[in-house]
GROMACS .gro file of C-alpha atoms in nm:
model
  374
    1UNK     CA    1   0.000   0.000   0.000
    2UNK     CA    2   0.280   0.212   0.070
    3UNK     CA    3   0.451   0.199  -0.251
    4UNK     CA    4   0.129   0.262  -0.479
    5UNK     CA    5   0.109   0.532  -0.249
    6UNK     CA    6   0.440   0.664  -0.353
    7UNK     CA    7   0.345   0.638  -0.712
    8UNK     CA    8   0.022   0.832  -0.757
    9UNK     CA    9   0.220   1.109  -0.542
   10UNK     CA   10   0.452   1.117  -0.753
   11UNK     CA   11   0.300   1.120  -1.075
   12UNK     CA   12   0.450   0.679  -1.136
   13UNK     CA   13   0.128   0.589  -1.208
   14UNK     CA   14   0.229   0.278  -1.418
   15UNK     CA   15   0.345   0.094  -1.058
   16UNK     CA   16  -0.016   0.102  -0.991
   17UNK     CA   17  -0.097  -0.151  -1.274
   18UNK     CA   18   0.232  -0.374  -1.241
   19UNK     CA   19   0.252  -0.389  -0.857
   20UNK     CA   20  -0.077  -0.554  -0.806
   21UNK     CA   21  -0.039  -0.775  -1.195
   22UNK     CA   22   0.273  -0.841  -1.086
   23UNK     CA   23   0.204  -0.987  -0.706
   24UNK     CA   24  -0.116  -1.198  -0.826
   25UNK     CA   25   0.103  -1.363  -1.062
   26UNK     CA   26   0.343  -1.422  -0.813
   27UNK     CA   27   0.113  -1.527  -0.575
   28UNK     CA   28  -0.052  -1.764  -0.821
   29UNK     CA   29   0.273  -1.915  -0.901
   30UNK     CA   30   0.349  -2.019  -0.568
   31UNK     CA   31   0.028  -2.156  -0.429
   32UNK     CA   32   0.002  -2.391  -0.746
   33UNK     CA   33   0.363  -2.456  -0.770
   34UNK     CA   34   0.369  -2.742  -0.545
   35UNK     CA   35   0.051  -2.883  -0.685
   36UNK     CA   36   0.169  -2.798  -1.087
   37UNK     CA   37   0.126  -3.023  -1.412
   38UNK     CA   38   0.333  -3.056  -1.664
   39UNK     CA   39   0.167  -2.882  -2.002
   40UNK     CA   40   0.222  -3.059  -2.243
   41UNK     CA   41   0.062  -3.092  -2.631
   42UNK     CA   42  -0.047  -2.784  -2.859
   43UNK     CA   43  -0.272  -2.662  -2.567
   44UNK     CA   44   0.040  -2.625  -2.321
   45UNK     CA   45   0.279  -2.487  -2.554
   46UNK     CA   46  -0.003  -2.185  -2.604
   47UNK     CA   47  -0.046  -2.130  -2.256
   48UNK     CA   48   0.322  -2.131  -2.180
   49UNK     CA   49   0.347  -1.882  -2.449
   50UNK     CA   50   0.052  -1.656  -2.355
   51UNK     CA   51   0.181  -1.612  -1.995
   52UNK     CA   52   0.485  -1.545  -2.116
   53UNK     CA   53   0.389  -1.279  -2.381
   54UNK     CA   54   0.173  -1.107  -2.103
   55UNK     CA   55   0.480  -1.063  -1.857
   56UNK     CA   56   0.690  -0.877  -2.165
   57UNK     CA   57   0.421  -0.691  -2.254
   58UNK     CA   58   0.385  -0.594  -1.876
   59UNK     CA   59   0.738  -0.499  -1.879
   60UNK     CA   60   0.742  -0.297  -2.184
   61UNK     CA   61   0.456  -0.117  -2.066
   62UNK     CA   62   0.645  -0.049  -1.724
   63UNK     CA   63   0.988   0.036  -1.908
   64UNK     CA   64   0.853   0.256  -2.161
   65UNK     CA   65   0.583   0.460  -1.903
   66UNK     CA   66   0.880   0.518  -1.735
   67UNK     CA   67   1.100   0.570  -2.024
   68UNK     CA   68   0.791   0.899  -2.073
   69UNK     CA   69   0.807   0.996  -1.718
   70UNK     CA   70   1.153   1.054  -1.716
   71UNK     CA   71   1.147   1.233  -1.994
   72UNK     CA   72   0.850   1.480  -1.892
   73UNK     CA   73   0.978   1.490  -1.568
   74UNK     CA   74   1.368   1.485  -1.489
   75UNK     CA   75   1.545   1.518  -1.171
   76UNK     CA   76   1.632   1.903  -1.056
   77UNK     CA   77   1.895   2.004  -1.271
   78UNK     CA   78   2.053   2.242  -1.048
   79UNK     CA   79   1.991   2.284  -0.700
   80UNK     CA   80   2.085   2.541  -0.504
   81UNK     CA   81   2.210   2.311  -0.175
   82UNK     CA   82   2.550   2.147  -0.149
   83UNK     CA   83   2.711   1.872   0.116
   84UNK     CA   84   2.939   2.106   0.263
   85UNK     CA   85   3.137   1.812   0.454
   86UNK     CA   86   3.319   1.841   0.070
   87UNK     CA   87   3.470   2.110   0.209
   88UNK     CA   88   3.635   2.014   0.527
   89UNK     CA   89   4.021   1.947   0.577
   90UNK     CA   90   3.930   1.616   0.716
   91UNK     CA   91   3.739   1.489   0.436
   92UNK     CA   92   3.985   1.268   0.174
   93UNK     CA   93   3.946   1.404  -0.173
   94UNK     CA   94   3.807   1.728  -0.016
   95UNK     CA   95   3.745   2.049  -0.288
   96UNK     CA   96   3.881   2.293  -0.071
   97UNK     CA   97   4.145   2.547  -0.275
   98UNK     CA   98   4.482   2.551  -0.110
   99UNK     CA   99   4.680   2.930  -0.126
  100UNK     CA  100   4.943   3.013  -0.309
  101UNK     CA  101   5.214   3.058  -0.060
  102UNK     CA  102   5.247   3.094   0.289
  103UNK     CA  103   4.939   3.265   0.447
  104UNK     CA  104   5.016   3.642   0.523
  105UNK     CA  105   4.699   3.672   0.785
  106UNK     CA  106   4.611   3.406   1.049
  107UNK     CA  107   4.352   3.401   1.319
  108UNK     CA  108   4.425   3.215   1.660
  109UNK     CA  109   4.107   3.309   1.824
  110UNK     CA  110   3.839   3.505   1.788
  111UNK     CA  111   3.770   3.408   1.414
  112UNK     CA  112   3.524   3.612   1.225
  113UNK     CA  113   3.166   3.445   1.163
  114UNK     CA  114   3.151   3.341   0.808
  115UNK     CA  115   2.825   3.290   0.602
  116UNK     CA  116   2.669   3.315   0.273
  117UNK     CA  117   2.574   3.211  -0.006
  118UNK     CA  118   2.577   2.857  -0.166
  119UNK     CA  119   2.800   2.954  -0.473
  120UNK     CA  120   3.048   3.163  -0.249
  121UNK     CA  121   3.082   2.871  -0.031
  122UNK     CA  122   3.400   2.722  -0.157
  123UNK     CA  123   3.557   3.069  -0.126
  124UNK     CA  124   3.568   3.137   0.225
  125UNK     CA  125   3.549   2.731   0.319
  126UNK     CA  126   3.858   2.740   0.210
  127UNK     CA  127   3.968   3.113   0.351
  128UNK     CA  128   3.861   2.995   0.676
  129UNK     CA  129   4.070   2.644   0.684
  130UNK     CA  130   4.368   2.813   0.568
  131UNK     CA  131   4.363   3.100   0.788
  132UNK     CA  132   4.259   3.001   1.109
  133UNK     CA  133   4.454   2.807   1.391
  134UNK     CA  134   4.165   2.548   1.504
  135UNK     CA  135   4.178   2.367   1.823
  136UNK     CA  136   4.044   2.007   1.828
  137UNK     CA  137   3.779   2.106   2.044
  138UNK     CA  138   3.673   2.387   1.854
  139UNK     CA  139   3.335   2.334   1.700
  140UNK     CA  140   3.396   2.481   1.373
  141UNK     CA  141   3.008   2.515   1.259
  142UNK     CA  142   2.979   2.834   1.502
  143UNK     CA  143   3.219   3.021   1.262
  144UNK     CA  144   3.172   2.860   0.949
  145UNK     CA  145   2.821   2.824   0.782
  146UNK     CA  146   2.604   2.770   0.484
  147UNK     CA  147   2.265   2.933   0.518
  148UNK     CA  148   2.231   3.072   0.155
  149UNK     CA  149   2.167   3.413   0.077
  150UNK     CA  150   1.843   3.522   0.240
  151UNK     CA  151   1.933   3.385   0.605
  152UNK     CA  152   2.275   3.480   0.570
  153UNK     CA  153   2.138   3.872   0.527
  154UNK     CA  154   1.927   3.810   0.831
  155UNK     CA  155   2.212   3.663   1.069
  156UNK     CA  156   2.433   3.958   0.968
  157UNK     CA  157   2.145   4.175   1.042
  158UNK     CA  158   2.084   4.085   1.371
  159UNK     CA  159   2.456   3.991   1.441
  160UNK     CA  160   2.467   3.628   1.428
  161UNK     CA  161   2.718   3.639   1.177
  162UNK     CA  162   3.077   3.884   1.077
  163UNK     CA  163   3.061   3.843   0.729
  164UNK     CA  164   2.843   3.690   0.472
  165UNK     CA  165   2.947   3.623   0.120
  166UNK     CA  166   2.652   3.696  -0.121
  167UNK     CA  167   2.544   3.903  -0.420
  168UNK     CA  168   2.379   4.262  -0.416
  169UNK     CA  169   2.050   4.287  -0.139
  170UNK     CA  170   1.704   4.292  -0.284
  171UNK     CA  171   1.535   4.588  -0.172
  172UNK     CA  172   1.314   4.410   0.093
  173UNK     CA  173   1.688   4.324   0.274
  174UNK     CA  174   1.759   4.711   0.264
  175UNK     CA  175   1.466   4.741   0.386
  176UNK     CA  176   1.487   4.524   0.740
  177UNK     CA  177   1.836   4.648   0.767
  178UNK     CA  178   1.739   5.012   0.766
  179UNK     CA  179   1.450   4.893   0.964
  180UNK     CA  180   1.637   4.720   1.234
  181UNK     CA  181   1.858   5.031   1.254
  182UNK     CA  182   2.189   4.861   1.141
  183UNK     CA  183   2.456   4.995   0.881
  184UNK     CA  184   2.578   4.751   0.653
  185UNK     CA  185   2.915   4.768   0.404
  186UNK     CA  186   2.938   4.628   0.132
  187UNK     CA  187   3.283   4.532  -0.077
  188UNK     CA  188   3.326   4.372  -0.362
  189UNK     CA  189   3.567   4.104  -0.447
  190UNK     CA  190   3.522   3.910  -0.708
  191UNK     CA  191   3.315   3.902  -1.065
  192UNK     CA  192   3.060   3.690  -1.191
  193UNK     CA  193   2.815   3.599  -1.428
  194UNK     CA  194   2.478   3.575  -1.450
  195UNK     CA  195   2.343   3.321  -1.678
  196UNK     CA  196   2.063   3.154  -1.845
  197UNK     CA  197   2.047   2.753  -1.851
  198UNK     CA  198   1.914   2.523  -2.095
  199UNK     CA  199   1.882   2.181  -2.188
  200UNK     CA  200   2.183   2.059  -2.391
  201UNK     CA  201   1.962   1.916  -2.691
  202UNK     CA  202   1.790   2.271  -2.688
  203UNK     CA  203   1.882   2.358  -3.075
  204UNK     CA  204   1.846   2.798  -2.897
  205UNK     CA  205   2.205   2.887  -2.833
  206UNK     CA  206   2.168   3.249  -2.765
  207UNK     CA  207   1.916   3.560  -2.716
  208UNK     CA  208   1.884   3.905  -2.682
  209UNK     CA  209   1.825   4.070  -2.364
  210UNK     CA  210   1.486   4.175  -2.497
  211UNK     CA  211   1.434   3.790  -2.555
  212UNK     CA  212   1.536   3.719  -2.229
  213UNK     CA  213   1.251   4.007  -2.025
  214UNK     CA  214   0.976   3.881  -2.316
  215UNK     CA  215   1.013   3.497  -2.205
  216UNK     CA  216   1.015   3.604  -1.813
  217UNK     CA  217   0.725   3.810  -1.852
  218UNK     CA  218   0.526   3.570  -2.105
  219UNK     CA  219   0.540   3.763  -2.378
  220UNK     CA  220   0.718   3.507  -2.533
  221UNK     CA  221   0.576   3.147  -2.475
  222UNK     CA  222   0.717   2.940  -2.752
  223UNK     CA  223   1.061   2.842  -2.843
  224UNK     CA  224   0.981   2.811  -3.221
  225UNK     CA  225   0.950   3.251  -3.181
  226UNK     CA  226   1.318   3.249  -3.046
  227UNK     CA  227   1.444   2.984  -3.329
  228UNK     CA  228   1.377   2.708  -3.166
  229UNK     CA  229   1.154   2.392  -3.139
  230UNK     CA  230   0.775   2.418  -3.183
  231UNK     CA  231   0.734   2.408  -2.804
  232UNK     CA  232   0.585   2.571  -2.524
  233UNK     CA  233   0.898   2.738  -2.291
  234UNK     CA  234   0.873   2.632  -1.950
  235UNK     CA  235   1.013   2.916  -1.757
  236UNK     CA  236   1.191   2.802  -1.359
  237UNK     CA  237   1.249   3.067  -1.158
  238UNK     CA  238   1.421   3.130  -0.767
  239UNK     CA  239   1.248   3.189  -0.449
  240UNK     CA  240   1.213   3.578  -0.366
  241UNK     CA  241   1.508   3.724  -0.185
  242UNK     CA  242   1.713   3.467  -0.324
  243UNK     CA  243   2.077   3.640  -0.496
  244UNK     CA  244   1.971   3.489  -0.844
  245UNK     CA  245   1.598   3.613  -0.783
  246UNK     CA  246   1.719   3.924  -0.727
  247UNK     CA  247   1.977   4.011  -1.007
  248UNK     CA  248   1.719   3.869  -1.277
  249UNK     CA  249   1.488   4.119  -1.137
  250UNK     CA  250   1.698   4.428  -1.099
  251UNK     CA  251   1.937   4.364  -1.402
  252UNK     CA  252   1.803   4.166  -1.644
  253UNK     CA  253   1.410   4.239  -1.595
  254UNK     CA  254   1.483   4.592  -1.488
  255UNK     CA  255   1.146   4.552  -1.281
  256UNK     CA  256   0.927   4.438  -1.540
  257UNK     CA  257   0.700   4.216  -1.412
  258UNK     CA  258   0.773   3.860  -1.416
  259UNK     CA  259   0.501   3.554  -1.463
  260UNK     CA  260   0.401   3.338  -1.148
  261UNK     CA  261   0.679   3.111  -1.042
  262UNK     CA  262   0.644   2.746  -1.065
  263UNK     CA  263   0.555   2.580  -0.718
  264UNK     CA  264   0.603   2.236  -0.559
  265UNK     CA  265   0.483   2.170  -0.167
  266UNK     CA  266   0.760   2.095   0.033
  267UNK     CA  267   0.644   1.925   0.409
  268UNK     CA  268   0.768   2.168   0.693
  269UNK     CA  269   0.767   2.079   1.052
  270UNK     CA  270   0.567   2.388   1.196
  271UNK     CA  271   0.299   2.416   0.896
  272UNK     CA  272   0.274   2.099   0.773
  273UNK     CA  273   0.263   2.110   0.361
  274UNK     CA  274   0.391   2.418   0.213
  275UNK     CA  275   0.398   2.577  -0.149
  276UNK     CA  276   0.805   2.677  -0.185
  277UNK     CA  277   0.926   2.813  -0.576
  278UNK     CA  278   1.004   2.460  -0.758
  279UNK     CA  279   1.363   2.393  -0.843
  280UNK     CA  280   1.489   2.387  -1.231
  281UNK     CA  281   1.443   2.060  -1.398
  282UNK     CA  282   1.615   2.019  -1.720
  283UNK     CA  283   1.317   1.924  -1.909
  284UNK     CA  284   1.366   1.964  -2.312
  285UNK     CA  285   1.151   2.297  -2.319
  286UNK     CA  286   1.289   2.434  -1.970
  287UNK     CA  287   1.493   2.756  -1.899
  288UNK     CA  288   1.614   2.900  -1.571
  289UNK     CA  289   1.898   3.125  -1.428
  290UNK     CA  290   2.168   3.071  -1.189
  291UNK     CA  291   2.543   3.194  -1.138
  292UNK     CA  292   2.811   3.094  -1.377
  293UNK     CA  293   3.042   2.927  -1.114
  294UNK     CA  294   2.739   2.746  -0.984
  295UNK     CA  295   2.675   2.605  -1.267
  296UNK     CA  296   3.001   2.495  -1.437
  297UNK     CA  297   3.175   2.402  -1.161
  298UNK     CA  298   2.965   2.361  -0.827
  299UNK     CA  299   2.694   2.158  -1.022
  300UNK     CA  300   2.841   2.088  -1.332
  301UNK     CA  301   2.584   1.910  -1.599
  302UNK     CA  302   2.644   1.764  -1.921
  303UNK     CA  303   2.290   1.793  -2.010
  304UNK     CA  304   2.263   2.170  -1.926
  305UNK     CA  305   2.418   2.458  -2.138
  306UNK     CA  306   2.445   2.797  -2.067
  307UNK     CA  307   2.272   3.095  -2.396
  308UNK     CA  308   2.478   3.329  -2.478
  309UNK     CA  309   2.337   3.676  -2.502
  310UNK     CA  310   2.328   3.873  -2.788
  311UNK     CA  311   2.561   3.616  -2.914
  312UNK     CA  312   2.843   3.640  -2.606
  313UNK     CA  313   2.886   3.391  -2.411
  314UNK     CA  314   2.954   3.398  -2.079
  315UNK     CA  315   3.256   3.296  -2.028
  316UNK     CA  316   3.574   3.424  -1.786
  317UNK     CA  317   3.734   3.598  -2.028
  318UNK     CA  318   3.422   3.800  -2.149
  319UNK     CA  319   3.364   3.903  -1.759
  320UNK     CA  320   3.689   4.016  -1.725
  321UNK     CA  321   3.674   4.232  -2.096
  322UNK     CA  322   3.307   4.344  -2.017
  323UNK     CA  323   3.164   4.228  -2.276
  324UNK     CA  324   2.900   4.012  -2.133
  325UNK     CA  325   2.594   4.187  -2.011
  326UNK     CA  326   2.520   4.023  -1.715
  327UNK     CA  327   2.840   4.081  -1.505
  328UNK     CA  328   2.793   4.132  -1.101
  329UNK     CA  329   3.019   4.173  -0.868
  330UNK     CA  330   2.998   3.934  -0.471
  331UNK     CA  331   3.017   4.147  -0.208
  332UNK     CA  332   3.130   4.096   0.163
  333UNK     CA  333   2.892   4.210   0.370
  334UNK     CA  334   2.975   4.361   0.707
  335UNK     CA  335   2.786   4.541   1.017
  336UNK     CA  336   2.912   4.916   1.030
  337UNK     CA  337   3.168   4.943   1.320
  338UNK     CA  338   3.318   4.542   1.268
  339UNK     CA  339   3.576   4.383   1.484
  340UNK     CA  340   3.926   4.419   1.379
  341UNK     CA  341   3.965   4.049   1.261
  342UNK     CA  342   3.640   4.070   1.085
  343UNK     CA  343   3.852   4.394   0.892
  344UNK     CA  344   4.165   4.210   0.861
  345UNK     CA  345   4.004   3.948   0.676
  346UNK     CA  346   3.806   4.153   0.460
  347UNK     CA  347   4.106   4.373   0.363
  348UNK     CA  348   4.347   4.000   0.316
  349UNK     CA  349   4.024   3.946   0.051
  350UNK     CA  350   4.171   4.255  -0.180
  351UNK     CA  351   4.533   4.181  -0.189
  352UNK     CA  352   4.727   3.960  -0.466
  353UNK     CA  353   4.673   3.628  -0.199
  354UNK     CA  354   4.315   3.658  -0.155
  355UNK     CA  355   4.240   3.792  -0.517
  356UNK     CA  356   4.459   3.441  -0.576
  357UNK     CA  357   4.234   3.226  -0.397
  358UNK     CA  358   3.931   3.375  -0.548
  359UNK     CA  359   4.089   3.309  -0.900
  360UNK     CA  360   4.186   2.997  -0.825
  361UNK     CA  361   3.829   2.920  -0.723
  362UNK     CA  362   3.712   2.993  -1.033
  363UNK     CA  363   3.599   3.320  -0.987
  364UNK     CA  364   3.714   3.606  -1.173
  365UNK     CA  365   3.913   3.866  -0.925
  366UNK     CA  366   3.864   4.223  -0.900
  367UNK     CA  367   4.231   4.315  -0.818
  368UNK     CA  368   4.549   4.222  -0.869
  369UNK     CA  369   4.673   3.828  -0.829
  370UNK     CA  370   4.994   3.656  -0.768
  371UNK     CA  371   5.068   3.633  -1.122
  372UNK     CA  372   4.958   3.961  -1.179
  373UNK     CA  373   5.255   4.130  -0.968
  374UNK     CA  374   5.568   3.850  -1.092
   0.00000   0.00000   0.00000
């Protein structure tokens, strides 16, 4: 009961012909098994045959419902979570980014509160780890954290956190800052990209900005207008607040109004069944947005390609030239007023070592690197 229940959730609705097919015929087998004649003759030979066609066909039907399923329905194509124990010293194989050189800034106690978003994780993972003196008994989650972009703005808000690694604030973030009565700074320190995703077999390769705000606001609702497939465009989008959400808002929709999201119901312990903005899944028609780095490197996907835009491509060397036009900067965010180590650490970010590490990443740095200065 379980299991069909499982299926007509999910949309499997095939399981709910084979599973009970399936265990009558099993169950038949085995009660009469004991008690079984041979078949023999013309009649026997049909039988044998009939039961035998009936399970294929059974299992073609199964294969190729699911075969359609998967097709109308793939797995998220790029979520915006990560296992963050990839990042830990401990961990073998782990993805942090060593320095080049000898640190030049090291913190022995008091270390600065680090948070942020999911993209700028492997940034200041890997600051924090090489910069910091740990003790064993140090419990390293009260200075190093993952909340993603809109809790991060919150904790440094109300002080839970020194610095948080994220894009530019939506204006409802201003808002409960100014609200709260708390300054915040903001400094820049590395470049990135903004960028449309697609599925790979999507023949569409590139489109104009105008392409872009017509698609996201439905005026635009086939692919075949944009030179692509006779197909209706299924549009993904990011919850509100979010650092994508609000760059395709401010920059690339320049506050045009965008269609209703897509939804899925999540279960949450305090309200039960919730409607949350649905993830992208890389169906053949689909388009959504993320962060270059996120999406090349972070969650990497042969079956997702990034548009150019008006025929530029997003790529490092077309951040660093200007030429692509959806280029922001990641800030670190501070309260007005920080400690001094919080400082120190956002100053190390701007010299050749930390612009290093943020190249090395797989960012593109604002200043000067290591190489830059040889």
């Amino acid at each position: 009961m379980g299991v069909l229940l499982v299926s007509l959730v999910g949309g499997e609705f095939w399981w709910i012909v084979i599973i009970p097919v399936g265990a009558h015929i099993s169950f038949s087998l085995g009660y009469s098994w004991p008690t079984r004649h041979s078949l023999t003759g013309t009649s026997g030979l049909r039988c044998r045959n009939s039961l035998l066609f009936i399970l294929l066909m059974l299992g073609f039907v199964a294969g190729y419902q699911a075969y359609l399923y998967k097709q109308l329905n793939p797995g998220v194509g790029v979520r915006e979570n990560i296992d963050t124990w990839a990042w830990r010293p401990d961990k073998l194989n782990n993805q942090l980014t060593a320095l080049r050189g000898k640190p030049q800034i090291q913190f022995t106690q008091n270390w600065p509160r680090l948070d942020g978003a999911t993209a700028a994780y492997p940034i200041y993972a890997s600051a924090f780890y090489a910069l910091s003196v740990i003790p064993e008994d140090l419990h390293t989650r009260e200075y190093l954290a993952n909340s993603r972009t809109p809790e991060a703005y919150n904790k440094i808000v109300k002080g839970d956190a020194d610095i948080i690694f994220v894009a530019q604030p939506s204006g409802g973030q201003k808002k409960r800052a100014e609200e709260s009565g708390v300054t915040l700074m903001y400094t820049p320190f590395a470049r990135e990209a903004f960028v449309f995703i697609v599925n790979a077999d999507n023949p569409v390769n590139s489109l104009t900005e105008q392409q872009v705000r017509d698609i996201f606001s439905g005026a635009i609702t086939n692919w075949h207008t944009v030179g692509g497939n006779d197909q209706e465009i299924q549009t993904w989008q990011r919850p509100e607040d979010s650092g994508s959400q609000t760059v395709m808002q401010s920059q690339v929709m320049k506050n045009i109004r965008m269609i209703s999201p897509q939804e899925t119901e999540v279960a949450s312990v305090m309200e039960g069944m919730i409607k949350v903005v649905a993830e992208y899944r890389n169906t053949n028609n689909a388009i959504g947005y993320t962060f270059r780095y996120y999406a090349t490197q972070m969650n990497a996907d042969k079956n997702i390609k990034l548009l150019a835009i008006n025929g530029i491509a997003p790529t490092a060397e077309n951040i660093r030239n200007g030429k692509y036009p959806y280029i922001v900067d990641a800030f670190m965010v501070t309260r007005e007023n920080t400690t001094s180590e919080t400082q120190k650490l956002v100053e190390w970010f701007l010299t050749p070592q930390g612009q290093s590490l943020v190249d090395d990443v797989g960012y593109v740095p604002l200043y000067k690197t290591l190489s830059d200065i040889k």
